[in-house]
mmCIF file of C-alpha atoms and ligand atoms in Angstrom:
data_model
loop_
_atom_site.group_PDB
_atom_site.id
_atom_site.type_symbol
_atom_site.label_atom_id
_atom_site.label_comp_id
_atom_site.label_asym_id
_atom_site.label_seq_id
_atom_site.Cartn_x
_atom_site.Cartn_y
_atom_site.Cartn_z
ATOM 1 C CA UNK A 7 0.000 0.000 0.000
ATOM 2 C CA UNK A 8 1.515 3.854 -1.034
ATOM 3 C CA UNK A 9 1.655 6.282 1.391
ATOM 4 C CA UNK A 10 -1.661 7.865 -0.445
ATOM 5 C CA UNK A 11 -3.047 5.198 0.247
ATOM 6 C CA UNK A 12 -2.484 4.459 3.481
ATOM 7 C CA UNK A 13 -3.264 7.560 4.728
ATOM 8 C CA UNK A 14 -6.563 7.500 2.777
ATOM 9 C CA UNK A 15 -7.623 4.070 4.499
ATOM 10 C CA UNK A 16 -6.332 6.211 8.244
ATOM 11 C CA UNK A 17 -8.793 8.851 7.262
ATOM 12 C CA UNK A 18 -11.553 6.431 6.253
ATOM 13 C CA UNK A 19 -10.925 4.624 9.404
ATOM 14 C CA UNK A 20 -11.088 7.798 11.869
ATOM 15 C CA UNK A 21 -14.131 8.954 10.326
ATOM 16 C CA UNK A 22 -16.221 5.806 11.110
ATOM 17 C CA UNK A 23 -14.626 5.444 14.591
ATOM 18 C CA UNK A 24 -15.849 9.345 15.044
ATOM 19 C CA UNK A 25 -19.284 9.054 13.649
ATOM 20 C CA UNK A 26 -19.828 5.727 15.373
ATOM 21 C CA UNK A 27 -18.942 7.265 18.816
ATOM 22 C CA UNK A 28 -21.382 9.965 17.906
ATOM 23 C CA UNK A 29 -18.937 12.846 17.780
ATOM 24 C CA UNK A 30 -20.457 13.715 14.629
ATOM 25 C CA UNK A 31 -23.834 13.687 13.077
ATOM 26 C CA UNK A 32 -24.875 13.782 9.967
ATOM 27 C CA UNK A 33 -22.236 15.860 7.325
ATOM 28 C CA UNK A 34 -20.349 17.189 10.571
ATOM 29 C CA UNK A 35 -16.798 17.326 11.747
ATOM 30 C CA UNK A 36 -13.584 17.416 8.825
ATOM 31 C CA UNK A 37 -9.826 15.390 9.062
ATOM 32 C CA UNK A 38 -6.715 16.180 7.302
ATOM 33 C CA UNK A 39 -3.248 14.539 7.256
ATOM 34 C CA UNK A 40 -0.133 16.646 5.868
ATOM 35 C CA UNK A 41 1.384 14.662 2.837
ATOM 36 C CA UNK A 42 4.380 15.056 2.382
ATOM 37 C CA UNK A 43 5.576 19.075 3.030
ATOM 38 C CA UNK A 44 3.690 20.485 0.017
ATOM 39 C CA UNK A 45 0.138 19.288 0.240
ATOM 40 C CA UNK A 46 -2.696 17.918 2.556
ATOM 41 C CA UNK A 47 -4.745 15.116 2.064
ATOM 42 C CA UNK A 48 -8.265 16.219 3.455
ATOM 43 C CA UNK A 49 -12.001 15.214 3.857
ATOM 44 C CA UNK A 50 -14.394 16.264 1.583
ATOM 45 C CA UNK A 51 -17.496 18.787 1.849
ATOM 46 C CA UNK A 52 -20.977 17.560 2.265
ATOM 47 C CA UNK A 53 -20.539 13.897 3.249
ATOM 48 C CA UNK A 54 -20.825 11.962 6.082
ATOM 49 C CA UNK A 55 -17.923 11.282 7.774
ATOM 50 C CA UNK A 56 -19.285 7.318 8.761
ATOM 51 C CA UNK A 57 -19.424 6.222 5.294
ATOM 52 C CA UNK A 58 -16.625 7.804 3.089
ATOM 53 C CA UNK A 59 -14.877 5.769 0.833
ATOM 54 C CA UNK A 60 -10.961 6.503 -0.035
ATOM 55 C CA UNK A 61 -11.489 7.813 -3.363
ATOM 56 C CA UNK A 62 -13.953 10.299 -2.381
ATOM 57 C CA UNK A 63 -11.148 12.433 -0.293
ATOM 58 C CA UNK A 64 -9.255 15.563 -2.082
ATOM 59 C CA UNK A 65 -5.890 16.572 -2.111
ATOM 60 C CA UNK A 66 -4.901 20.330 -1.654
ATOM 61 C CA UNK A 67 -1.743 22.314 -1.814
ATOM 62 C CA UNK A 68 -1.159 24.589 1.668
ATOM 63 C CA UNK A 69 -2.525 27.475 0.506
ATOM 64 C CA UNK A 70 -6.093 25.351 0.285
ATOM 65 C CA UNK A 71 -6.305 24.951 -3.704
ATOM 66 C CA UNK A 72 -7.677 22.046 -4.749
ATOM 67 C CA UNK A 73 -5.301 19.686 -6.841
ATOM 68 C CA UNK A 74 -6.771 16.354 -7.032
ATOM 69 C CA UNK A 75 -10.643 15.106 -6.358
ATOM 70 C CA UNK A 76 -13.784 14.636 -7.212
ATOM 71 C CA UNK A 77 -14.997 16.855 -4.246
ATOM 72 C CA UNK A 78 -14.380 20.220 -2.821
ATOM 73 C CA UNK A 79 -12.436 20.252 0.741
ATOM 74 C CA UNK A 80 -13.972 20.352 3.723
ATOM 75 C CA UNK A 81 -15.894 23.709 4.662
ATOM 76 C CA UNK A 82 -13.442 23.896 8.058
ATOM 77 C CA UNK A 83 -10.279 24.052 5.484
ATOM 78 C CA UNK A 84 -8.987 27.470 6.466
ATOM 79 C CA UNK A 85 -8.976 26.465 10.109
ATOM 80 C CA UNK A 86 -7.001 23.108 9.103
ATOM 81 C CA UNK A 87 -4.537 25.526 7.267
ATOM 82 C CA UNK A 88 -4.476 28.209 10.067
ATOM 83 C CA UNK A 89 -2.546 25.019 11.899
ATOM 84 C CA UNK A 90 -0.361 23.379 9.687
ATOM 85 C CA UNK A 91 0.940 27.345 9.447
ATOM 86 C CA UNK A 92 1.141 27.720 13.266
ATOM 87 C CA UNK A 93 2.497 24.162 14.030
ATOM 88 C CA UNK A 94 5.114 22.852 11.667
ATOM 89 C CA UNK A 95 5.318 19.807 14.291
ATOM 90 C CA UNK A 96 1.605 18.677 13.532
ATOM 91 C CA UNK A 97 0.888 16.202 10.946
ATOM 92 C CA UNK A 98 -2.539 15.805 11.427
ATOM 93 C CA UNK A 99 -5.927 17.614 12.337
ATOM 94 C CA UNK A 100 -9.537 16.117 13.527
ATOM 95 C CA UNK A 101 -12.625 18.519 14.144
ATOM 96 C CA UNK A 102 -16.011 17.185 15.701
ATOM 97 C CA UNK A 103 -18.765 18.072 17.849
ATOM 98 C CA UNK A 104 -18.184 15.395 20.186
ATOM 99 C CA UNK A 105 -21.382 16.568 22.709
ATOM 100 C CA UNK A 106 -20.485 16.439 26.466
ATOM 101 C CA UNK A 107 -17.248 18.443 25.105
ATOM 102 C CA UNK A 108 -19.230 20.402 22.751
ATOM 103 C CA UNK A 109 -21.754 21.060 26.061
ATOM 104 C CA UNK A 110 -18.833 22.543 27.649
ATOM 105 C CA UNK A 111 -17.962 24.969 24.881
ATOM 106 C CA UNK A 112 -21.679 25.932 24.729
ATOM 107 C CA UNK A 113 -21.768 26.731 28.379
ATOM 108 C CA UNK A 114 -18.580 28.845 28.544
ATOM 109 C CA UNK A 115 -16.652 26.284 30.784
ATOM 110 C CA UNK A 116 -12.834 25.159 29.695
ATOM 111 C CA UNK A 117 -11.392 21.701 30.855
ATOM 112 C CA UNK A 118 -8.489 23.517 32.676
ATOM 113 C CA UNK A 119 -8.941 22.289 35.514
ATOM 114 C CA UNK A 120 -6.223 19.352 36.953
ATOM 115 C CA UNK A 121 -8.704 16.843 37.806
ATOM 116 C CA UNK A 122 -6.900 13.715 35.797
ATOM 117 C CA UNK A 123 -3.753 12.835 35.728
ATOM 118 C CA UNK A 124 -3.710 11.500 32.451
ATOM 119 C CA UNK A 125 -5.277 14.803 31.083
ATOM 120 C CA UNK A 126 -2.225 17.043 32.770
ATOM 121 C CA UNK A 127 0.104 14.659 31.571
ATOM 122 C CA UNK A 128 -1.018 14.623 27.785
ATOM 123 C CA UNK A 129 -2.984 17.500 27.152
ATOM 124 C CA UNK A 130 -2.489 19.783 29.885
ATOM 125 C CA UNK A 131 -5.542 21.740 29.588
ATOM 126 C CA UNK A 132 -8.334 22.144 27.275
ATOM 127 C CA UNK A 133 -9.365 25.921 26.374
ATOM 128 C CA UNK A 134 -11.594 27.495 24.564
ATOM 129 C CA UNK A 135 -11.127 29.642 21.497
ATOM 130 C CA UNK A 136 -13.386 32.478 20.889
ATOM 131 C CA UNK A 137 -16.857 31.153 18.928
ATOM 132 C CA UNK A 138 -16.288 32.664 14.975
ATOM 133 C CA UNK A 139 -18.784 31.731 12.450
ATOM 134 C CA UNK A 140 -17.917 28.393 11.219
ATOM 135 C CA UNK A 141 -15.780 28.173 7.910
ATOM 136 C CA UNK A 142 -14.920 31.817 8.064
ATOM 137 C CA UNK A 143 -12.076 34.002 8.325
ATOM 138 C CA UNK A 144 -12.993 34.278 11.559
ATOM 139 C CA UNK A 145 -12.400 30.761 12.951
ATOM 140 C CA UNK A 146 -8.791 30.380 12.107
ATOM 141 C CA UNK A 147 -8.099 33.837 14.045
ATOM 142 C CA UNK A 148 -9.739 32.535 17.324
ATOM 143 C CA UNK A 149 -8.267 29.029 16.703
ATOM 144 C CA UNK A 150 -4.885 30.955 16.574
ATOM 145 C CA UNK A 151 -4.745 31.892 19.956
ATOM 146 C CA UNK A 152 -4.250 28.677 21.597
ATOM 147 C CA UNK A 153 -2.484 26.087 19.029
ATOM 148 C CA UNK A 154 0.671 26.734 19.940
ATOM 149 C CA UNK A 155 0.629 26.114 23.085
ATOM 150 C CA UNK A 156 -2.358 23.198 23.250
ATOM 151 C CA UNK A 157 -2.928 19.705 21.136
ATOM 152 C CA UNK A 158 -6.437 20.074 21.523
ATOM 153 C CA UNK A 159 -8.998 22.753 22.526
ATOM 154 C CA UNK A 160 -13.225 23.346 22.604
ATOM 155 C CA UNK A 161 -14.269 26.009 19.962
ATOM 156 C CA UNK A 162 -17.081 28.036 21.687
ATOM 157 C CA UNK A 163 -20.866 27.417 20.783
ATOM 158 C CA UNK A 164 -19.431 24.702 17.907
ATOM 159 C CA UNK A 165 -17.240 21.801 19.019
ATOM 160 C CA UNK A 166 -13.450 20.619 19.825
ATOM 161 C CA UNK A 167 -10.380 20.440 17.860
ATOM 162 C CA UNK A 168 -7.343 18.327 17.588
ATOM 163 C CA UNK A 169 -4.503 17.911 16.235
ATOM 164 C CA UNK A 170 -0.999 15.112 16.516
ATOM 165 C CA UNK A 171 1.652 13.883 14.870
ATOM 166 C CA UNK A 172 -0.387 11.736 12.927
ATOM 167 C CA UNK A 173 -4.222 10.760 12.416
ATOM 168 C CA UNK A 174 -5.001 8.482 14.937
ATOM 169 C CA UNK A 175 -2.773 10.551 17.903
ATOM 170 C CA UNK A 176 -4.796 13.679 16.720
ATOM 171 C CA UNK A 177 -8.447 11.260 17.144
ATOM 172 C CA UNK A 178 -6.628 9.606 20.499
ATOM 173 C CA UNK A 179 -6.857 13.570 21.780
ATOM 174 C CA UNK A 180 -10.594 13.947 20.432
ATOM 175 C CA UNK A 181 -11.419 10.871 22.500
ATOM 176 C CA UNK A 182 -9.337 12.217 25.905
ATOM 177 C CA UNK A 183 -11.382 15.360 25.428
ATOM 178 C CA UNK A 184 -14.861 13.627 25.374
ATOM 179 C CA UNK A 185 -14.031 11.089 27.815
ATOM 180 C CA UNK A 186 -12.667 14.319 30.040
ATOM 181 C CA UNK A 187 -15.336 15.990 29.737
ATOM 182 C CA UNK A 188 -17.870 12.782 30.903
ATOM 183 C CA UNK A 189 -16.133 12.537 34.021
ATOM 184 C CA UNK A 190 -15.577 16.172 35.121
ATOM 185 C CA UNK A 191 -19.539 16.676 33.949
ATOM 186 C CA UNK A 192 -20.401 13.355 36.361
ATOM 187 C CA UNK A 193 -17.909 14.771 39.213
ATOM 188 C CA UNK A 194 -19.890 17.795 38.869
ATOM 189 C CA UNK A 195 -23.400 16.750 39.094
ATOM 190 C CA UNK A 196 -22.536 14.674 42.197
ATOM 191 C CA UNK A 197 -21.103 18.033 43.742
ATOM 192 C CA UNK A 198 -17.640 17.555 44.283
ATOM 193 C CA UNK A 199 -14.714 17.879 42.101
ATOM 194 C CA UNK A 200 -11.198 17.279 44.076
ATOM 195 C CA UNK A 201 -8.279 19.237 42.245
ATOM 196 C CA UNK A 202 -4.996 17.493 41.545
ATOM 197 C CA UNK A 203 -2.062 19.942 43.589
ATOM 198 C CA UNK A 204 0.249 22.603 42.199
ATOM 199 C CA UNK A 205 2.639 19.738 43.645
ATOM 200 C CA UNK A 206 1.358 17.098 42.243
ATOM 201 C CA UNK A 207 0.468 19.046 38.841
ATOM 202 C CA UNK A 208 4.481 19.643 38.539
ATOM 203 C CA UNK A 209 5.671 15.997 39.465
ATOM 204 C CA UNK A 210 3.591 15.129 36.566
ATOM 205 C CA UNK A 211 4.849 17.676 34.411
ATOM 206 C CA UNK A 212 8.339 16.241 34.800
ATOM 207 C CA UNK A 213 6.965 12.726 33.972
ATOM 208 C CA UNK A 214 6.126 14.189 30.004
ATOM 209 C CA UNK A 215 10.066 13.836 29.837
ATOM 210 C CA UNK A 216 10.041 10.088 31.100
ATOM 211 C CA UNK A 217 7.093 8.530 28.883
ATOM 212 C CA UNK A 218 8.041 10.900 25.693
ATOM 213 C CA UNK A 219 5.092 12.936 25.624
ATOM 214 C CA UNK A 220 5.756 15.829 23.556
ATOM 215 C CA UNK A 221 3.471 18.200 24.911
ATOM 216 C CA UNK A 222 3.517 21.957 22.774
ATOM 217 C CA UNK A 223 4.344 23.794 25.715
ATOM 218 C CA UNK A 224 5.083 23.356 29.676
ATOM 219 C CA UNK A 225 2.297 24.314 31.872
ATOM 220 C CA UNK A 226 1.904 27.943 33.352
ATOM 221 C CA UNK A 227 3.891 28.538 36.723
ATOM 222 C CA UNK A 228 1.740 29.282 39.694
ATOM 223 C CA UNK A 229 0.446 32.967 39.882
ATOM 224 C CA UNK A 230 0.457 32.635 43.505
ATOM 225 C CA UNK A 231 3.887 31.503 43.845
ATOM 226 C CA UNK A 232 6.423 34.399 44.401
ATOM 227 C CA UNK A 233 9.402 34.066 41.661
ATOM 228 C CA UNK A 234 12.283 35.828 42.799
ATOM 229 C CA UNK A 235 10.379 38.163 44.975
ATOM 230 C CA UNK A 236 7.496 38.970 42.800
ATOM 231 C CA UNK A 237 4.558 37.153 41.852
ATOM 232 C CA UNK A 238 4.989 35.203 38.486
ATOM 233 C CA UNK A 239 2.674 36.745 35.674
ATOM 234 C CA UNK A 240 -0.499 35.405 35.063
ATOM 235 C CA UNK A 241 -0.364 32.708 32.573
ATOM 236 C CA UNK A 242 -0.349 33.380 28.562
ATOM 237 C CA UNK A 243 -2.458 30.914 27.093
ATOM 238 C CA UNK A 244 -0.527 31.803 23.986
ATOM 239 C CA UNK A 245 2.716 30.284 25.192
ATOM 240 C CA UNK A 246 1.878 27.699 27.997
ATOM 241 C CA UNK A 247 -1.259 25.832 29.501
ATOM 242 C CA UNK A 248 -3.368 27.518 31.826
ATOM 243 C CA UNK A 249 -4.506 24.906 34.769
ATOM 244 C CA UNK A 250 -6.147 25.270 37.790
ATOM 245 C CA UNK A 251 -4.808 23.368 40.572
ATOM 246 C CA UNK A 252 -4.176 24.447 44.282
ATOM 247 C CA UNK A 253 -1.319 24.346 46.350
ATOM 248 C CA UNK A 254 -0.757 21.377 48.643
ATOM 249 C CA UNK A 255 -0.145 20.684 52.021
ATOM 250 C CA UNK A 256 2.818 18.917 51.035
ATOM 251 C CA UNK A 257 1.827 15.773 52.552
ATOM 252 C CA UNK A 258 2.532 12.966 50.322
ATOM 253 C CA UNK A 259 2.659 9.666 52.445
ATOM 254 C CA UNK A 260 4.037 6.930 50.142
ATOM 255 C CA UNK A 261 5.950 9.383 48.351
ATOM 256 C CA UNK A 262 7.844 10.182 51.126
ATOM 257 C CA UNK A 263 8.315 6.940 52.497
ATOM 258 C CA UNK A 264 9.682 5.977 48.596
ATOM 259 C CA UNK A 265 12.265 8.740 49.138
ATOM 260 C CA UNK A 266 13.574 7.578 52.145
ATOM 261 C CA UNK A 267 13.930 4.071 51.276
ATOM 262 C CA UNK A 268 16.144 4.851 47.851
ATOM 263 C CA UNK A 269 18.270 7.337 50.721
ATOM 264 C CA UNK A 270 21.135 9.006 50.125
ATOM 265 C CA UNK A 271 22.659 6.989 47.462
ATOM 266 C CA UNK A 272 19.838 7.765 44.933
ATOM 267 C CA UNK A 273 20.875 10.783 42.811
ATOM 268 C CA UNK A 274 17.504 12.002 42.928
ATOM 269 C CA UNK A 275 14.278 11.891 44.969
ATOM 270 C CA UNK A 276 12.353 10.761 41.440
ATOM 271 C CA UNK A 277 14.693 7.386 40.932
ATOM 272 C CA UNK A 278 12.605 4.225 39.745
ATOM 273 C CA UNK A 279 12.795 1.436 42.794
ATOM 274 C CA UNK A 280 11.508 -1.815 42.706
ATOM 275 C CA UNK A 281 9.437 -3.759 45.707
ATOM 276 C CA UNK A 282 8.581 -6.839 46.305
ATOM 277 C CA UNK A 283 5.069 -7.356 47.408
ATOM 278 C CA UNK A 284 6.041 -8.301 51.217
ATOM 279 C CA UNK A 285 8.002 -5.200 50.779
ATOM 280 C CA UNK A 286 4.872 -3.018 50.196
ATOM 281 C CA UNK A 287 2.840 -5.017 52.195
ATOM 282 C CA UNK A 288 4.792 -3.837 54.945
ATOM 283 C CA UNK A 289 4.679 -0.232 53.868
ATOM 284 C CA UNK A 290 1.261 -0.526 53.517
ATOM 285 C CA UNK A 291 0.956 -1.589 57.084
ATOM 286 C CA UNK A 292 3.391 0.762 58.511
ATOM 287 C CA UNK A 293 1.401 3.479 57.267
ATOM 288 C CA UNK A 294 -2.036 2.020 58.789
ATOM 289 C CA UNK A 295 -0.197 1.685 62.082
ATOM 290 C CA UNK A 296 1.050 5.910 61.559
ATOM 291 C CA UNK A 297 -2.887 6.732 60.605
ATOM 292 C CA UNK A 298 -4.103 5.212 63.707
HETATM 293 ZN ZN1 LIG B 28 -17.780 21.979 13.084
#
C-alpha cells in the first residue's frame, strides 16, 4: 500500500470510529493529514464522515487549492490551514462536535482544571477559542490563539479540535477530550470535584520527559507563587497551559516513604525502585499503624 493510500484508508478509518462514537452527526466534523511538506490530504465537503470511501477524499496544496478530487475540501479548510501554518510539528488535524465536550464549549466552561492525571500529563488543559462563524475568516483567528501552546482545545458554541503527529494521535486527543469531559460533567453533578495539587500538577509535568510525551508547551507557573520576589505573571495561554490546581499541604505519604527508602545513594528523589510485594505489604501496614 503507497503512502496515499495508506493515509486515505487512516482517514476512512477515523471517520467511522468518530461518527460511530457519535462525535459527529450527519455531514459534521472534517480530518486532514499533511502529505508530504507540500500538500494535505483532506475530507471532503458535504458527506458523512461514517461512510466515506478513499477515493472520495481531495488533495490540496497549503494554501487550500484544490489539486486532485472529485470533491471540494472540507468547509473547516482554512482552520485546518491556520494550523499546519502555526504548528510545523503537527501532521494531522480532527474537528467534531463530540457533545459532552461540545456542552462545555456551549456553556462557557474550559477543561483547565487538573482533575486527571492522564489529562495534565497529555494534554495539559483544554481551552476554549473564541466562537467565529464556522468556515470563516474568523475561525482560524480565534483558533490561533491557543495552538501553539495546546494539542487540543473546545471552539465556543461549535465543538473541539485536535490535532498530533499523525491521524489516529490527533483522534486519540478527540477521544481524551470527550471522555474528560464525561467525568468532570459526572464529578460535577454529584457536587464535588477534588483538584490534583500545584505539587502534584508539577511531578507530573516532569513525567512528560520520562514517557516521551511531547506536549507543545510546559504548563503555566503558579500565579500565587512568588518568583524571585514577585509574583509570576499570570499565565499566557498563547505560550503555555493555563490549569487550575491548588497548592498542597505537602503531605505525600508513600511518596515520602519511597524517598527515604532509595536514601542518600539515589541521585535524585524521582529514581525508579523496585518492591517486592512483602516489601509493600509492609509499607502498607506501617502506614495504617502511623494513621491510627
Ligand atoms: Zn464543526
Amino acid at each position: 500500500m503507497t503512502t496515499d493510500s495508506s493515509l486515505r484508508a487512516d482517514i476512512v478509518e477515523v471517520g467511522r470510529r468518530m461518527y460511530a462514537r457519535g462525535y459527529t452527526a450527519s455531514n459534521d466534523g472534517n480530518i486532514s493529514v499533511r502529505l508530504g511538506a507540500e500538500r494535505l490530504l483532506m475530507t471532503p465537503k458535504g458527506v458523512c464522515k461514517g461512510f466515506m470511501t478513499p477515493d472520495m477524499l481531495c488533495i490540496t496544496d497549503l494554501e487550500g487549492r484544490k489539486l486532485e478530487g472529485q470533491r471540494d475540501p472540507s468547509s473547516e479548510m482554512l482552520m485546518h490551514l491556520e494550523v499546519y501554518r502555526q504548528r510545523p510539528d503537527v501532521q494531522a488535524v480532527v474537528h467534531a462536535h463530540p457533545p459532552t465536550a461540545t456542552g462545555f464549549a456551549v456553556a462557557g466552561i474550559p477543561l483547565d482544571r487538573a482533575v486527571l492525571a492522564e489529562v495534565v500529563t497529555t494534554l495539559g488543559s483544554v481551552p476554549i477559542a473564541a466562537y467565529a462563524t464556522p468556515s470563516t475568516r474568523e475561525l482560524p483567528l480565534a483558533v490561533r490563539q491557543y495552538v501553539k501552546a495546546h494539542d487540543g482545545m473546545l471552539l465556543a458554541n461549535h465543538g473541539a479540535l485536535t490535532v498530533g503527529t499523525d491521524v489516529f494521535s490527533a483522534y486519540y486527543k478527540m477521544e481524551t477530550i470527550e471522555h474528560f469531559a464525561k467525568i468532570s460533567l459526572v464529578a460535577r453533578l454529584l457536587g464535588r470535584e477534588h483538584l490534583i495539587s500545584r505539587e502534584e500538577v508539577d511531578r507530573l509535568q516532569q513525567l512528560r520527559g520520562s514517557y516521551g510525551i511531547q506536549a507543545p508547551a510546559p504548563i503555566c507557573p503558579d500565579p500565587t507563587v512568588p518568583a524571585g520576589g514577585s509574583p509570576a505573571p499570570a499565565g499566557d495561554p498563547a505560550s503555555c497551559q493555563v490549569l487550575q490546581a491548588p497548592p498542597g499541604d505537602g503531605r505525600r505519604l508513600v511518596a515520602d516513604l519511597i524517598d527515604r527508602r532509595a536514601g542518600a545513594g539515589a541521585p535524585d528523589g524521582g529514581a525508579e525502585i523496585r518492591l517486592t510485594y512483602r516489601e509493600l505489604s509492609a509499607l502498607i501496614e506501617d502506614a495504617i499503624r502511623t494513621l491510627k
